[in-house]
Short mmCIF file of C-alpha atoms in Angstrom, two decimals:
data_model
loop_
_atom_site.label_atom_id
_atom_site.label_comp_id
_atom_site.label_asym_id
_atom_site.label_seq_id
_atom_site.Cartn_x
_atom_site.Cartn_y
_atom_site.Cartn_z
CA MET A 1 0.00 0.00 0.00
CA LYS A 2 1.31 3.44 -0.92
CA ILE A 3 0.53 5.91 1.85
CA ALA A 4 0.98 9.68 1.98
CA LEU A 5 0.95 11.35 5.40
CA LEU A 6 0.73 15.14 5.32
CA SER A 7 1.59 17.75 7.93
CA TYR A 8 1.78 21.54 7.87
CA SER A 9 5.14 21.94 9.62
CA THR A 10 8.61 20.48 10.10
CA LYS A 11 8.82 21.71 13.72
CA PRO A 12 8.29 19.53 16.82
CA ARG A 13 4.62 20.23 17.43
CA GLY A 14 2.57 17.32 18.76
CA GLY A 15 0.88 16.58 15.45
CA VAL A 16 4.22 16.57 13.64
CA VAL A 17 5.78 14.23 16.21
CA HIS A 18 2.74 11.99 15.72
CA THR A 19 3.07 12.07 11.92
CA LEU A 20 6.72 11.05 11.87
CA ALA A 21 6.35 8.31 14.48
CA LEU A 22 3.32 6.88 12.69
CA ALA A 23 5.10 7.01 9.32
CA GLU A 24 8.08 5.12 10.71
CA ALA A 25 5.90 2.48 12.35
CA LEU A 26 3.90 2.01 9.15
CA ALA A 27 7.07 1.71 7.07
CA ALA A 28 8.44 -0.87 9.52
CA THR A 29 5.52 -3.14 8.56
CA GLY A 30 6.65 -2.99 4.93
CA GLU A 31 4.27 -0.31 3.66
CA ASP A 32 5.44 2.37 1.21
CA VAL A 33 5.16 5.63 3.16
CA THR A 34 5.88 9.23 2.16
CA VAL A 35 5.60 12.21 4.49
CA TRP A 36 4.81 15.58 2.96
CA SER A 37 5.16 18.93 4.69
CA LEU A 38 5.71 22.60 4.12
CA GLY A 39 9.24 23.80 4.84
CA ARG A 40 8.97 27.15 6.59
CA GLY A 41 11.88 29.41 7.36
CA GLY A 42 14.11 27.66 4.84
CA ASP A 43 13.68 24.21 6.40
CA SER A 44 14.64 21.39 4.06
CA GLY A 45 13.94 18.60 6.55
CA PHE A 46 12.17 17.82 9.78
CA PHE A 47 13.34 18.72 13.27
CA ARG A 48 14.88 15.25 13.55
CA GLU A 49 16.25 12.57 11.30
CA VAL A 50 13.54 10.36 9.81
CA ALA A 51 14.00 6.61 9.32
CA PRO A 52 15.49 5.90 5.88
CA ASP A 53 12.59 3.68 4.82
CA VAL A 54 10.24 6.70 4.98
CA ARG A 55 10.30 9.06 1.99
CA VAL A 56 10.24 12.75 2.88
CA ARG A 57 8.98 15.51 0.60
CA ILE A 58 9.46 19.05 1.90
CA VAL A 59 7.67 21.75 -0.10
CA PRO A 60 9.50 25.10 0.16
CA PHE A 61 7.36 27.79 1.75
CA PRO A 62 8.94 31.20 1.17
CA GLU A 63 8.44 34.08 3.56
CA GLY A 64 5.45 36.23 2.71
CA PRO A 65 5.14 40.01 2.78
CA VAL A 66 5.78 41.74 6.09
CA ASP A 67 2.13 42.72 6.42
CA GLU A 68 0.76 39.25 5.63
CA THR A 69 -2.16 38.39 7.91
CA VAL A 70 -2.74 35.00 9.55
CA GLY A 71 -5.61 34.38 7.17
CA GLU A 72 -3.50 35.19 4.14
CA ARG A 73 -0.72 32.94 5.38
CA ILE A 74 -3.18 30.07 5.85
CA LEU A 75 -4.53 30.46 2.32
CA ARG A 76 -1.01 30.67 0.87
CA SER A 77 -0.01 27.54 2.80
CA ILE A 78 -2.94 25.62 1.34
CA SER A 79 -2.23 26.85 -2.17
CA ILE A 80 1.48 26.00 -2.14
CA LEU A 81 0.93 22.51 -0.77
CA ARG A 82 -1.94 21.86 -3.19
CA ASP A 83 0.19 22.86 -6.17
CA ALA A 84 3.03 20.57 -5.10
CA PHE A 85 1.09 17.46 -4.08
CA ASP A 86 -0.12 14.88 -6.59
CA PRO A 87 -2.43 12.33 -4.93
CA SER A 88 -2.58 9.94 -7.88
CA PRO A 89 0.34 7.65 -6.87
CA TYR A 90 -1.12 6.93 -3.44
CA ASP A 91 -3.67 4.39 -2.22
CA ILE A 92 -4.16 6.36 1.01
CA VAL A 93 -3.86 10.11 1.49
CA HIS A 94 -3.94 10.92 5.22
CA ALA A 95 -3.97 14.55 6.38
CA GLN A 96 -3.00 15.44 9.94
CA ASP A 97 -4.27 19.04 10.11
CA CYS A 98 -6.67 21.47 8.48
CA ILE A 99 -4.10 23.00 6.12
CA SER A 100 -3.08 19.70 4.56
CA ALA A 101 -6.68 18.45 4.48
CA ASN A 102 -7.71 21.57 2.54
CA ALA A 103 -4.78 21.14 0.16
CA VAL A 104 -5.06 17.51 -0.89
CA GLY A 105 -8.68 16.82 -1.78
CA ARG A 106 -10.07 13.37 -1.01
CA CYS A 107 -8.40 12.13 2.17
CA ILE A 108 -8.59 10.55 5.59
CA ARG A 109 -8.23 13.14 8.34
CA THR A 110 -6.91 12.77 11.87
CA VAL A 111 -8.68 15.31 14.05
CA HIS A 112 -6.24 15.77 16.91
CA HIS A 113 -8.40 18.39 18.62
CA LEU A 114 -11.18 20.80 17.72
CA ASP A 115 -10.72 24.56 17.81
CA HIS A 116 -12.94 27.61 17.58
CA PHE A 117 -11.35 30.24 15.35
CA THR A 118 -12.39 33.85 14.73
CA THR A 119 -10.14 34.50 11.72
CA PRO A 120 -12.57 33.90 8.80
CA GLU A 121 -10.07 32.09 6.57
CA LEU A 122 -8.98 29.83 9.42
CA ALA A 123 -12.54 29.11 10.53
CA ALA A 124 -13.42 28.10 6.96
CA CYS A 125 -10.27 25.98 6.69
CA HIS A 126 -11.15 24.23 9.96
CA GLU A 127 -14.73 23.53 8.87
CA ARG A 128 -13.79 22.16 5.42
CA ALA A 129 -11.12 19.95 6.98
CA ILE A 130 -13.80 18.34 9.12
CA VAL A 131 -16.68 17.91 6.69
CA GLU A 132 -14.87 17.10 3.42
CA PRO A 133 -12.60 14.11 4.29
CA TYR A 134 -14.24 10.76 3.59
CA ALA A 135 -13.08 9.17 6.87
CA HIS A 136 -11.91 10.39 10.27
CA ILE A 137 -9.57 9.28 13.04
CA CYS A 138 -9.35 10.81 16.52
CA VAL A 139 -6.66 10.20 19.12
CA SER A 140 -9.15 10.11 22.01
CA ARG A 141 -12.78 9.18 22.58
CA SER A 142 -13.49 12.67 23.95
CA VAL A 143 -12.58 14.33 20.63
CA ALA A 144 -14.49 11.68 18.67
CA ASP A 145 -17.56 12.46 20.79
CA GLU A 146 -17.15 16.18 20.02
CA LEU A 147 -17.00 15.34 16.32
CA ALA A 148 -20.15 13.23 16.57
CA GLU A 149 -22.05 15.83 18.60
CA GLY A 150 -21.03 18.83 16.51
CA TRP A 151 -21.00 17.37 13.00
CA GLY A 152 -22.69 13.98 13.16
CA LEU A 153 -19.48 12.26 12.04
CA ALA A 154 -18.26 8.89 13.27
CA ALA A 155 -14.51 8.67 13.86
CA GLU A 156 -12.24 5.75 14.57
CA VAL A 157 -10.41 6.23 17.88
CA ILE A 158 -6.71 5.34 17.66
CA PRO A 159 -4.66 6.76 20.55
CA ASN A 160 -1.16 8.06 20.08
CA GLY A 161 1.84 5.90 20.71
CA VAL A 162 4.76 7.13 22.77
CA ALA A 163 8.49 6.63 22.31
CA TYR A 164 8.64 4.93 25.70
CA ASP A 165 12.24 3.70 25.65
CA ARG A 166 13.50 7.07 24.48
CA PHE A 167 12.09 8.82 27.55
CA ALA A 168 12.38 5.99 30.08
CA SER A 169 16.06 5.23 29.52
CA THR A 170 17.68 8.64 30.06
CA GLY A 171 21.02 8.16 31.82
CA PRO A 172 21.99 10.01 35.00
CA ALA A 173 24.71 12.07 33.31
CA ALA A 174 22.27 13.61 30.85
CA ARG A 175 19.74 14.35 33.60
CA ASP A 176 22.41 15.82 35.85
CA ALA A 177 23.52 18.18 33.09
CA TRP A 178 20.08 19.79 33.01
CA ARG A 179 19.81 19.83 36.81
CA SER A 180 23.19 21.49 37.06
CA ARG A 181 22.02 24.17 34.63
CA LEU A 182 18.50 24.73 35.98
CA GLY A 183 18.36 23.37 39.52
CA ARG A 184 14.92 22.18 40.60
CA TYR A 185 12.26 22.92 38.00
CA VAL A 186 8.74 22.38 36.83
CA LEU A 187 8.62 21.80 33.07
CA THR A 188 6.02 22.37 30.40
CA VAL A 189 6.42 21.72 26.66
CA GLY A 190 4.44 23.52 24.00
CA GLY A 191 5.32 27.18 24.09
CA ILE A 192 3.39 30.27 25.14
CA GLU A 193 -0.05 30.51 23.57
CA PRO A 194 -3.71 30.66 24.59
CA ARG A 195 -4.48 26.98 23.97
CA LYS A 196 -1.64 25.95 26.26
CA GLY A 197 -3.06 27.91 29.21
CA SER A 198 0.14 29.90 29.56
CA LEU A 199 -1.34 32.79 31.56
CA ASP A 200 -2.93 30.42 34.08
CA LEU A 201 0.41 28.67 34.38
CA LEU A 202 2.07 31.95 35.33
CA GLU A 203 -0.50 32.50 38.07
CA ALA A 204 -0.05 28.95 39.33
CA TYR A 205 3.73 29.32 39.36
CA ALA A 206 3.53 32.56 41.35
CA LEU A 207 1.43 30.75 43.96
CA LEU A 208 3.80 27.78 44.00
CA ARG A 209 6.81 30.00 44.61
CA ALA A 210 5.36 31.23 47.89
CA ASP A 211 6.28 27.89 49.48
CA HIS A 212 8.88 26.70 46.97
CA PRO A 213 10.95 29.79 46.12
CA GLY A 214 13.85 27.80 44.67
CA VAL A 215 11.80 25.97 42.04
CA ARG A 216 11.97 27.34 38.50
CA LEU A 217 9.39 27.19 35.75
CA VAL A 218 10.88 26.00 32.44
CA ILE A 219 9.00 26.31 29.15
CA ALA A 220 10.24 24.43 26.09
CA GLY A 221 9.01 24.24 22.52
CA GLY A 222 6.54 26.36 20.65
CA GLU A 223 6.17 27.06 16.93
CA THR A 224 2.93 27.92 15.25
CA LEU A 225 1.44 29.55 12.18
CA PHE A 226 -0.65 31.82 14.34
CA ASP A 227 0.25 35.28 15.53
CA TYR A 228 0.31 35.25 19.33
CA ARG A 229 2.43 38.36 19.78
CA ASP A 230 -0.32 40.18 21.69
CA TYR A 231 -0.84 37.18 23.98
CA ARG A 232 2.92 36.86 24.51
CA ALA A 233 3.10 40.56 25.42
CA ARG A 234 0.32 40.09 27.98
CA TRP A 235 2.13 37.05 29.33
CA GLU A 236 5.40 38.95 29.73
CA SER A 237 3.64 41.89 31.35
CA ARG A 238 1.86 39.62 33.82
CA ALA A 239 5.10 37.80 34.65
CA ALA A 240 6.67 41.14 35.53
CA GLU A 241 3.66 42.07 37.70
CA LEU A 242 3.90 38.76 39.54
CA GLY A 243 7.67 39.07 39.95
CA VAL A 244 8.40 35.74 38.26
CA ALA A 245 10.89 35.02 35.48
CA PRO A 246 10.29 31.64 33.82
CA ASP A 247 13.07 30.11 31.75
CA VAL A 248 11.79 30.13 28.15
CA LEU A 249 14.00 27.76 26.18
CA GLY A 250 12.17 27.76 22.86
CA GLN A 251 12.69 24.78 20.60
CA VAL A 252 15.01 22.23 22.23
CA ALA A 253 17.19 19.90 20.16
CA ASP A 254 15.52 16.53 19.76
CA ASP A 255 18.29 14.63 21.55
CA ASP A 256 18.13 17.05 24.48
CA LEU A 257 14.41 16.71 25.08
CA PRO A 258 14.28 13.34 26.91
CA PRO A 259 16.87 14.32 29.54
CA LEU A 260 15.24 17.74 29.93
CA VAL A 261 11.96 15.96 30.69
CA ALA A 262 13.52 13.29 32.89
CA ALA A 263 15.37 15.86 35.01
CA ALA A 264 12.20 17.81 35.86
CA ASP A 265 10.77 17.61 39.36
CA ALA A 266 7.28 17.79 37.87
CA PHE A 267 5.66 18.22 34.46
CA VAL A 268 2.71 20.59 34.13
CA PHE A 269 0.23 20.55 31.25
CA PRO A 270 -2.37 23.30 31.75
CA SER A 271 -3.84 23.30 28.23
CA VAL A 272 -7.42 24.45 27.87
CA LYS A 273 -7.90 22.38 24.69
CA GLU A 274 -6.17 19.08 23.86
CA GLY A 275 -6.77 15.90 21.93
CA PHE A 276 -4.44 13.54 23.79
CA GLY A 277 -1.42 15.16 25.46
CA LEU A 278 1.58 13.44 23.90
CA ALA A 279 4.18 15.56 25.71
CA ALA A 280 2.55 14.71 29.04
CA MET A 281 2.59 11.00 28.18
CA GLU A 282 6.31 11.28 27.43
CA ALA A 283 6.79 12.75 30.92
CA LEU A 284 5.07 9.71 32.44
CA ALA A 285 7.41 7.46 30.46
CA ALA A 286 10.30 9.33 32.08
CA GLY A 287 8.82 8.74 35.54
CA VAL A 288 8.09 12.43 36.16
CA PRO A 289 5.09 13.45 38.31
CA LEU A 290 2.36 14.92 36.12
CA VAL A 291 -0.13 17.73 36.78
CA VAL A 292 -2.64 18.49 34.03
CA ARG A 293 -5.70 20.65 33.43
CA ASP A 294 -8.91 19.00 34.61
CA LEU A 295 -10.43 18.34 31.18
CA PRO A 296 -12.56 15.31 30.21
CA VAL A 297 -10.08 14.32 27.51
CA LEU A 298 -7.14 14.37 29.93
CA ARG A 299 -9.15 12.42 32.53
CA GLU A 300 -9.79 9.86 29.79
CA VAL A 301 -6.16 9.60 28.73
CA PHE A 302 -4.31 9.84 32.05
CA GLY A 303 -6.72 8.64 34.75
CA PRO A 304 -4.97 7.81 38.05
CA ALA A 305 -1.50 8.50 36.63
CA ALA A 306 -1.93 12.30 36.85
CA ARG A 307 -3.05 15.03 39.24
CA PHE A 308 -5.78 17.35 37.90
CA GLY A 309 -6.17 21.09 38.49
CA ALA A 310 -9.03 23.24 37.22
CA ASP A 311 -7.53 26.69 37.82
CA PRO A 312 -4.28 28.36 38.92
CA ARG A 313 -4.94 27.69 42.61
CA THR A 314 -5.55 23.96 42.22
CA LEU A 315 -2.78 23.60 39.64
CA ALA A 316 -0.38 25.19 42.15
CA ALA A 317 -1.62 22.95 44.97
CA HIS A 318 -1.12 19.81 42.91
CA LEU A 319 2.31 20.95 41.77
CA ALA A 320 3.28 21.46 45.41
CA ALA A 321 2.08 17.94 46.17
CA ALA A 322 4.05 16.57 43.21
CA LEU A 323 7.19 18.28 44.48
CA THR A 324 6.86 17.03 48.04
CA ASP A 325 4.94 13.74 47.99
CA ASP A 326 6.73 10.58 47.00
CA ASP A 327 3.95 8.60 45.33
CA PRO A 328 5.55 5.44 43.89
CA ASP A 329 2.15 3.94 43.00
CA ARG A 330 1.24 6.92 40.84
CA ARG A 331 4.69 6.93 39.25
CA THR A 332 4.41 3.22 38.47
CA ALA A 333 0.93 3.71 37.06
CA GLY A 334 2.30 6.45 34.81
CA ARG A 335 5.12 4.34 33.46
CA GLU A 336 2.80 1.40 32.85
CA LEU A 337 0.28 3.62 31.07
CA ALA A 338 2.94 5.11 28.79
CA ALA A 339 4.39 1.68 28.02
CA ARG A 340 0.99 0.46 26.79
CA HIS A 341 0.84 3.17 24.12
CA THR A 342 3.03 1.82 21.34
CA TRP A 343 3.44 3.15 17.83
CA ASP A 344 3.51 -0.42 16.51
CA SER A 345 -0.02 -0.95 17.81
CA ALA A 346 -1.15 2.43 16.50
CA ALA A 347 0.28 1.64 13.06
CA GLN A 348 -1.48 -1.73 12.88
CA ARG A 349 -4.77 -0.12 13.79
CA HIS A 350 -4.24 2.54 11.14
CA LEU A 351 -3.58 -0.13 8.52
CA ASP A 352 -6.75 -1.98 9.50
CA PHE A 353 -8.70 1.27 9.20
CA TYR A 354 -7.13 2.16 5.85
CA ARG A 355 -8.17 -1.20 4.43
CA SER A 356 -11.71 -1.01 5.78
CA SER A 357 -12.30 2.56 4.59
CA ARG A 358 -11.03 2.27 1.00
#
């Protein structure tokens, strides 16, 4: 079977991590897999090396005019990918986001999470990418239920895998290097943006510091098509008002991420909208205590392996507990949960779905 997987970015966002891991697991079964993506900022490859049995096609995406709006950038992204992609050689065309789903025509779509956009072009892109694909996959039952309730669409639920060994086997030297640099820290991965609950996290961190003044907040990752400059400015202003100075690392090299996660004293995931929470599952694989937003989808995915906070006060309280309570049962439950989510299993379930939906 010839399979095309399509993503909008080469950067380490959750959907991109998913796309590459799925492609590699599918190729390992003997399928012919090609990953397509737009190459922004001059990128000619993905944020990490991809297994040699996966073909990679990066479509150059030149910088637009200085005054280009988000909506214009979305439309240009769709147009450039559409012009470059020929679906005819493939038995399965599988889009992982609204941009690629709009660009490729008839396809299967993974709906990682559902958003509510106000930018007209983006709202239209989001809607078409839901209603036009001929089949749908969701990474959690909660998102599949949203799809059924809002659009009357039935989706196959195939949870993410996790690179368990990569995060569970970090050596002490690599962990100690991060601890030497940062001391004790609470980590989040995903950048500073509204969906990630970044302002609430600041408030929670300020509360946490009252009793744990030596603990730092470290923020890794973050790359998006959207313009969050106003939100980032509000975030920086509020940090100054609260007297806190988180360590914002930006994109971390792929080899450095597992020890950065493993060295954390706790991992916090305060997103207000998620489909699964792959970065949080990686933290469980590393044996790191996990505090997440109290959302139905995260209750579904993490259950007793995580602590759940609904607002800055309860997030801070649970982070304090994670820093001070040794809970080996919860840690064991987290590792066991992460170990059950394999990309091999996810790939086999995708293949079964591809065959049944053709």
